[in-house]
Coordinates of C-alpha atoms in Angstrom, one line a residue:
Chain A
M16 CA 203.4 132.1 89.0
A17 CA 204.5 131.1 92.5
W18 CA 207.2 133.8 92.6
V19 CA 204.6 136.4 91.5
E20 CA 202.3 135.3 94.3
L21 CA 205.0 135.4 96.9
V22 CA 206.2 138.9 95.9
T23 CA 202.6 140.1 95.8
V24 CA 201.9 138.7 99.3
L25 CA 205.1 140.0 100.8
A26 CA 204.6 143.5 99.3
L27 CA 201.1 143.5 100.8
L28 CA 202.3 142.4 104.2
Q29 CA 205.0 145.1 104.1
F30 CA 202.5 147.7 103.3
L31 CA 200.3 146.4 106.1
Y32 CA 203.3 146.6 108.5
F33 CA 204.0 150.3 107.4
G34 CA 200.3 151.0 108.2
M35 CA 200.7 149.5 111.6
L36 CA 203.7 151.7 112.3
V37 CA 201.5 154.7 111.4
G38 CA 198.9 153.6 113.8
R39 CA 201.4 153.0 116.6
A40 CA 203.1 156.4 115.9
R41 CA 199.6 158.1 116.1
E42 CA 199.1 156.4 119.5
R43 CA 202.6 157.0 120.9
L44 CA 202.9 160.6 119.8
G45 CA 199.4 161.6 120.7
V46 CA 198.2 162.7 117.3
K47 CA 194.4 162.5 117.6
A48 CA 192.4 161.3 114.7
P49 CA 191.5 162.7 112.2
A50 CA 194.6 165.0 112.4
T51 CA 197.5 164.0 110.2
T52 CA 199.7 167.0 110.9
G53 CA 201.2 168.6 114.0
N54 CA 203.9 166.1 114.8
E55 CA 206.8 165.8 112.4
I56 CA 207.7 162.2 113.4
F57 CA 204.2 161.0 112.8
E58 CA 204.2 162.8 109.5
R59 CA 207.3 160.9 108.5
Y60 CA 205.7 157.5 109.2
L61 CA 202.5 158.7 107.3
R62 CA 204.5 159.8 104.3
V63 CA 206.4 156.5 104.2
Q64 CA 203.0 154.7 104.1
M65 CA 201.6 157.0 101.5
N66 CA 204.6 156.8 99.3
T67 CA 204.6 153.0 99.6
L68 CA 200.9 153.0 98.6
E69 CA 201.7 155.0 95.5
L70 CA 204.4 152.5 94.5
L71 CA 202.4 149.5 95.5
V72 CA 199.6 150.3 93.1
L73 CA 202.2 150.6 90.4
L74 CA 204.2 147.5 91.4
L75 CA 201.5 144.9 91.6
P76 CA 199.8 145.4 88.1
A77 CA 203.2 145.9 86.5
L78 CA 204.4 142.7 88.1
W79 CA 201.3 140.7 87.1
L80 CA 201.5 141.9 83.5
A81 CA 205.3 141.2 83.3
S82 CA 204.7 137.6 84.3
G83 CA 203.7 137.1 80.7
H84 CA 207.0 138.5 79.5
L85 CA 209.8 137.8 82.1
A86 CA 211.0 134.5 83.6
A87 CA 209.9 133.8 87.2
P88 CA 213.3 134.2 88.8
W89 CA 213.7 137.7 87.4
L90 CA 210.4 138.7 88.8
G91 CA 211.5 137.3 92.2
V92 CA 214.7 139.4 92.0
L93 CA 212.9 142.6 91.0
G94 CA 210.4 142.0 93.8
A95 CA 213.2 141.5 96.3
I96 CA 214.9 144.7 95.3
Y97 CA 211.6 146.6 95.7
L98 CA 211.0 145.1 99.2
I99 CA 214.6 145.8 100.4
G100 CA 214.4 149.4 98.9
R101 CA 211.2 150.0 100.8
F102 CA 212.7 149.0 104.2
I103 CA 215.8 151.2 103.5
Y104 CA 213.3 154.0 102.6
L105 CA 211.5 153.5 105.9
R106 CA 214.6 153.7 108.0
A107 CA 216.1 156.7 106.2
Y108 CA 212.9 158.7 106.1
V109 CA 212.1 158.3 109.7
A110 CA 215.7 159.1 110.7
E111 CA 216.1 162.0 108.3
P112 CA 213.7 162.8 105.4
A113 CA 216.4 164.4 103.3
K114 CA 218.2 161.0 103.1
R115 CA 215.3 159.1 101.6
S116 CA 216.6 159.1 97.9
L117 CA 218.5 155.8 98.0
G118 CA 215.6 153.8 99.3
F119 CA 213.2 155.5 97.0
G120 CA 215.4 154.8 93.9
L121 CA 216.0 151.2 94.9
S122 CA 212.2 150.5 95.2
A123 CA 211.3 152.6 92.1
L124 CA 213.9 151.0 89.8
P125 CA 212.3 147.5 89.5
I126 CA 208.9 149.2 88.9
L127 CA 210.4 151.1 86.0
I128 CA 211.9 148.0 84.6
L129 CA 208.6 146.1 84.9
L130 CA 206.6 149.0 83.3
V131 CA 208.9 149.3 80.3
T132 CA 208.8 145.5 79.8
D133 CA 205.0 145.7 80.0
L134 CA 204.7 148.6 77.6
V135 CA 207.0 146.8 75.0
G136 CA 205.1 143.6 75.5
A137 CA 201.6 145.2 75.1
V138 CA 202.6 147.1 72.0
A139 CA 204.3 144.1 70.5
R140 CA 201.1 142.1 71.1
L141 CA 199.0 144.7 69.4
V142 CA 201.3 145.0 66.4
R143 CA 201.2 141.2 66.0
G144 CA 197.4 141.5 66.1
Chain B
M6 CA 193.6 141.3 76.1
A7 CA 196.3 143.5 74.4
W8 CA 194.1 146.6 74.7
V9 CA 193.5 145.9 78.4
E10 CA 197.3 145.5 78.9
L11 CA 198.0 148.7 77.0
V12 CA 195.4 150.8 78.9
T13 CA 196.7 149.4 82.2
V14 CA 200.4 150.3 81.4
L15 CA 199.5 153.7 80.1
A16 CA 197.4 154.5 83.2
L17 CA 200.2 153.3 85.4
L18 CA 202.8 155.4 83.5
Q19 CA 200.5 158.5 83.7
F20 CA 200.2 158.0 87.5
L21 CA 204.0 157.7 87.7
Y22 CA 204.3 160.9 85.7
F23 CA 201.9 162.7 88.1
G24 CA 204.0 161.5 91.0
M25 CA 207.1 162.9 89.3
L26 CA 205.4 166.3 89.0
V27 CA 204.7 166.2 92.7
G28 CA 208.4 165.5 93.4
R29 CA 209.5 168.2 91.1
A30 CA 207.0 170.7 92.6
R31 CA 208.3 169.8 96.1
E32 CA 211.8 170.6 95.0
R33 CA 211.1 173.7 93.0
L34 CA 208.7 175.3 95.6
G35 CA 210.9 174.3 98.6
V36 CA 208.3 172.2 100.5
K37 CA 210.5 170.1 102.7
A38 CA 209.5 166.5 103.4
P39 CA 207.5 165.3 105.3
A40 CA 205.4 168.5 104.9
T41 CA 202.5 168.4 102.5
T42 CA 201.0 171.8 103.2
G43 CA 202.2 175.4 103.2
N44 CA 202.4 176.0 99.5
E45 CA 199.2 176.1 97.5
I46 CA 200.7 175.2 94.1
F47 CA 202.4 172.1 95.6
E48 CA 199.1 171.1 97.2
R49 CA 197.4 171.3 93.8
Y50 CA 199.9 168.8 92.3
L51 CA 199.6 166.6 95.3
R52 CA 195.8 166.6 95.1
V53 CA 196.0 165.7 91.4
Q54 CA 198.2 162.8 92.3
M55 CA 196.0 161.6 95.2
N56 CA 192.7 162.0 93.2
T57 CA 194.3 160.0 90.3
L58 CA 195.4 157.3 92.8
E59 CA 191.8 157.1 94.0
L60 CA 190.5 156.7 90.4
L61 CA 193.3 154.3 89.4
V62 CA 192.5 151.8 92.1
L63 CA 188.9 151.8 90.7
L64 CA 189.8 151.8 87.0
L65 CA 192.2 148.9 86.9
P66 CA 190.1 146.2 88.6
A67 CA 187.0 147.5 86.9
L68 CA 188.8 147.3 83.5
W69 CA 190.1 143.8 84.1
L70 CA 186.7 142.5 85.2
A71 CA 185.0 144.1 82.2
S72 CA 187.4 142.3 79.8
G73 CA 185.1 139.3 80.4
H74 CA 182.0 141.3 79.3
L75 CA 183.0 144.1 76.8
A76 CA 184.7 143.9 73.4
A77 CA 188.4 144.9 73.4
P78 CA 187.9 148.1 71.3
W79 CA 185.3 149.4 73.8
L80 CA 187.8 148.9 76.6
G81 CA 190.4 150.8 74.6
V82 CA 188.0 153.7 74.0
L83 CA 187.0 153.9 77.6
G84 CA 190.6 153.8 78.7
A85 CA 191.5 156.6 76.2
I86 CA 188.7 158.8 77.6
Y87 CA 190.0 158.2 81.2
L88 CA 193.6 159.0 80.2
I89 CA 192.6 162.2 78.3
G90 CA 190.3 163.2 81.2
R91 CA 193.1 162.9 83.7
F92 CA 195.4 165.2 81.6
I93 CA 192.6 167.8 81.4
Y94 CA 192.1 167.4 85.1
L95 CA 195.8 168.0 85.7
R96 CA 196.0 171.1 83.6
A97 CA 192.8 172.6 85.0
Y98 CA 193.5 171.8 88.7
V99 CA 197.0 173.3 88.6
A100 CA 195.7 176.4 86.9
E101 CA 192.6 176.9 88.9
P102 CA 191.2 174.2 91.2
A103 CA 187.6 175.4 90.8
K104 CA 187.7 174.4 87.2
R105 CA 188.6 170.8 87.7
S106 CA 185.1 169.4 87.2
L107 CA 185.3 168.6 83.4
G108 CA 188.5 166.6 83.7
F109 CA 187.2 164.8 86.7
G110 CA 183.9 163.9 85.1
L111 CA 185.6 162.8 81.9
S112 CA 187.9 160.4 83.8
A113 CA 185.2 159.2 86.2
L114 CA 182.6 158.4 83.5
P115 CA 184.4 155.4 81.9
I116 CA 185.0 154.0 85.4
L117 CA 181.3 154.2 86.1
I118 CA 180.4 152.5 82.9
L119 CA 182.9 149.7 83.6
L120 CA 181.7 149.3 87.2
V121 CA 178.0 149.0 86.1
T122 CA 179.0 146.5 83.4
D123 CA 181.0 144.5 86.0
L124 CA 178.1 144.5 88.5
V125 CA 175.6 143.4 86.0
G126 CA 178.0 140.7 84.7
A127 CA 178.8 139.4 88.2
V128 CA 175.1 139.2 89.3
A129 CA 174.2 137.5 86.0
R130 CA 176.9 135.0 86.5
L131 CA 175.7 134.2 90.0
V132 CA 172.1 133.9 88.9
R133 CA 173.0 131.5 86.1
G134 CA 175.0 129.6 88.8
Chain C
M6 CA 184.9 133.2 90.5
A7 CA 181.5 134.9 90.5
W8 CA 181.7 135.6 94.2
V9 CA 185.2 137.1 93.8
E10 CA 183.9 139.3 91.0
L11 CA 180.9 140.4 93.1
V12 CA 182.9 141.2 96.2
T13 CA 185.4 143.1 94.0
V14 CA 182.7 145.2 92.4
L15 CA 180.9 145.9 95.7
A16 CA 184.2 146.9 97.4
L17 CA 185.0 149.3 94.5
L18 CA 181.5 150.8 94.5
Q19 CA 181.7 151.3 98.3
F20 CA 185.0 153.1 97.9
L21 CA 183.5 155.2 95.1
Y22 CA 180.6 156.1 97.5
F23 CA 183.1 157.1 100.3
G24 CA 184.8 159.3 97.7
M25 CA 181.5 160.9 96.9
L26 CA 180.9 161.6 100.6
V27 CA 184.2 163.4 100.7
G28 CA 183.3 165.5 97.7
R29 CA 179.9 166.4 99.2
A30 CA 181.5 167.2 102.6
R31 CA 183.9 169.5 100.8
E32 CA 181.1 171.3 99.1
R33 CA 178.8 171.5 102.1
L34 CA 181.5 172.6 104.6
G35 CA 183.1 175.0 102.3
V36 CA 186.6 173.5 102.2
K37 CA 188.1 174.9 99.1
A38 CA 190.3 172.7 96.9
P39 CA 193.2 172.0 97.3
A40 CA 192.9 172.3 101.1
T41 CA 192.4 169.1 103.0
T42 CA 192.5 170.6 106.5
G43 CA 190.7 173.3 108.4
N44 CA 187.4 171.6 109.0
E45 CA 187.3 168.6 111.4
I46 CA 184.2 167.0 109.9
F47 CA 185.6 167.1 106.4
E48 CA 188.8 165.6 107.7
R49 CA 186.9 162.7 109.2
Y50 CA 185.3 161.9 105.8
L51 CA 188.7 162.2 104.1
R52 CA 190.3 159.9 106.6
V53 CA 187.6 157.3 106.1
Q54 CA 188.2 157.4 102.4
M55 CA 192.0 157.2 102.8
N56 CA 191.9 154.4 105.3
T57 CA 189.5 152.5 103.0
L58 CA 191.9 153.1 100.1
E59 CA 194.7 151.6 102.2
L60 CA 192.6 148.5 103.0
L61 CA 191.2 148.2 99.4
V62 CA 194.6 147.8 97.9
L63 CA 195.2 145.0 100.3
L64 CA 191.8 143.4 100.0
L65 CA 191.6 143.0 96.3
P66 CA 194.9 141.3 95.5
A67 CA 194.6 139.2 98.7
L68 CA 191.1 138.1 97.6
W69 CA 192.2 137.3 94.0
L70 CA 195.1 135.2 95.2
A71 CA 193.0 133.4 97.8
S72 CA 190.5 132.3 95.1
G73 CA 193.1 129.7 94.2
H74 CA 193.1 128.4 97.8
L75 CA 189.7 129.0 99.4
A76 CA 186.2 127.9 98.4
A77 CA 184.0 130.6 96.8
P78 CA 181.4 130.8 99.7
W79 CA 184.2 131.6 102.2
L80 CA 185.4 134.3 99.9
G81 CA 181.9 135.7 99.8
V82 CA 181.6 135.6 103.6
L83 CA 185.0 137.3 104.2
G84 CA 184.1 140.0 101.6
A85 CA 180.7 140.6 103.3
I86 CA 182.5 141.1 106.7
Y87 CA 184.9 143.6 105.1
L88 CA 182.0 145.6 103.5
I89 CA 179.9 145.7 106.7
G90 CA 183.0 146.6 108.7
R91 CA 183.7 149.5 106.4
F92 CA 180.2 150.9 106.8
I93 CA 180.5 150.6 110.6
Y94 CA 183.8 152.4 110.4
L95 CA 182.3 155.2 108.3
R96 CA 179.5 155.8 110.8
A97 CA 181.7 155.6 113.9
Y98 CA 184.5 157.7 112.5
V99 CA 182.2 160.5 111.3
A100 CA 180.3 160.5 114.7
E101 CA 183.4 160.1 116.9
P102 CA 186.9 159.2 115.6
A103 CA 187.9 157.6 118.9
K104 CA 185.2 154.9 118.4
R105 CA 186.5 153.7 115.0
S106 CA 188.2 150.6 116.3
L107 CA 185.4 148.1 115.9
G108 CA 184.7 148.9 112.3
F109 CA 188.4 149.0 111.5
G110 CA 189.0 145.6 113.1
L111 CA 186.0 144.1 111.4
S112 CA 187.2 145.1 108.0
A113 CA 190.9 144.3 108.7
L114 CA 190.2 140.8 110.0
P115 CA 189.1 139.2 106.6
I116 CA 192.1 140.8 105.0
L117 CA 194.5 139.3 107.5
I118 CA 192.9 135.9 107.0
L119 CA 193.2 136.2 103.2
L120 CA 196.9 137.3 103.5
V121 CA 197.8 134.4 105.7
T122 CA 196.1 132.0 103.4
D123 CA 197.9 133.5 100.4
L124 CA 201.3 133.4 102.1
V125 CA 200.9 129.7 103.1
G126 CA 199.6 129.0 99.6
A127 CA 202.4 130.7 97.8
V128 CA 205.1 129.1 100.0
A129 CA 203.5 125.7 99.6
R130 CA 203.5 126.1 95.8
L131 CA 207.2 127.1 95.8
V132 CA 208.2 124.2 98.0
R133 CA 206.3 121.7 95.8
G134 CA 208.2 123.4 92.9

């Protein structure tokens, strides 16, 4: 469970960091709350945060469920790929939104693997009764 | 717990699917990232995804807590109503946003039932000490 | 665990309430779905909900992990500060967005404390093996 805890905390801290980048961009670029549009660079940071939020709510439950089905080191590896993928996504999206696919795919792949594992595991458990 | 696992995985997969619809709509309708406005149909898909995100972060913890208070089949039934409600919401919202109430209510109702159950359960546990 | 359950349920109910405020503001101010812009007051309510969503997905996992490291009453106190901070944030943001810092800080602080606790706890557990 220690690997699951570590991946969980690091994914949360990464999301917190992305949120801080949005706050800093808002300040620096003069986008006054509650506006979220009007400055393209700010919007890029905001979309990185929102897309990460969408993946985070998938990753964490998928990871926790998978801890009943996959060995801890695998969970650590999948978590690391997610985290690295997210940083690549951040860099690419802020530089040039059209180039965000690699980072997105890299962070989405481990989530897909976890979800398929969880689905098979849950169905198997129901079938066994 | 198998029913809770299954509902969890299905709700996550459904949310992933709604996210893929947003990505496809962005492509098809030519809404260039990071923009989220400018095309009403795209905005409908995006709002379906965001509203589902808002409900998903309520559903999952509420479901997990309720697994200590409600029998597994009830959790399965409530989960099924949520999932069906979300698909109705998707269809209705994309066709005509003003008609989204039924699907919304259908997916919000099981969450309300779970939250009330959880609240009563948590207070009862504190009172018993 | 009863305190963790209670904080969890109250944080979920608070987020549900913020969502209801957005729905009511949409109705009252005539912002037709799927639009999310065009009325500043509506946008304030929406930003309160979104910012609370961002913090909620941090708070809950951080709280659950911390239940293995911190005594229950501390978890209750940190949860109470978060909840109060969010209500202050709501009031301030709706009245005057520029004054939202106190409420934000008050609800972000317990999350930071929980995350640091979780990180130290997870690393310690890995080191001990």
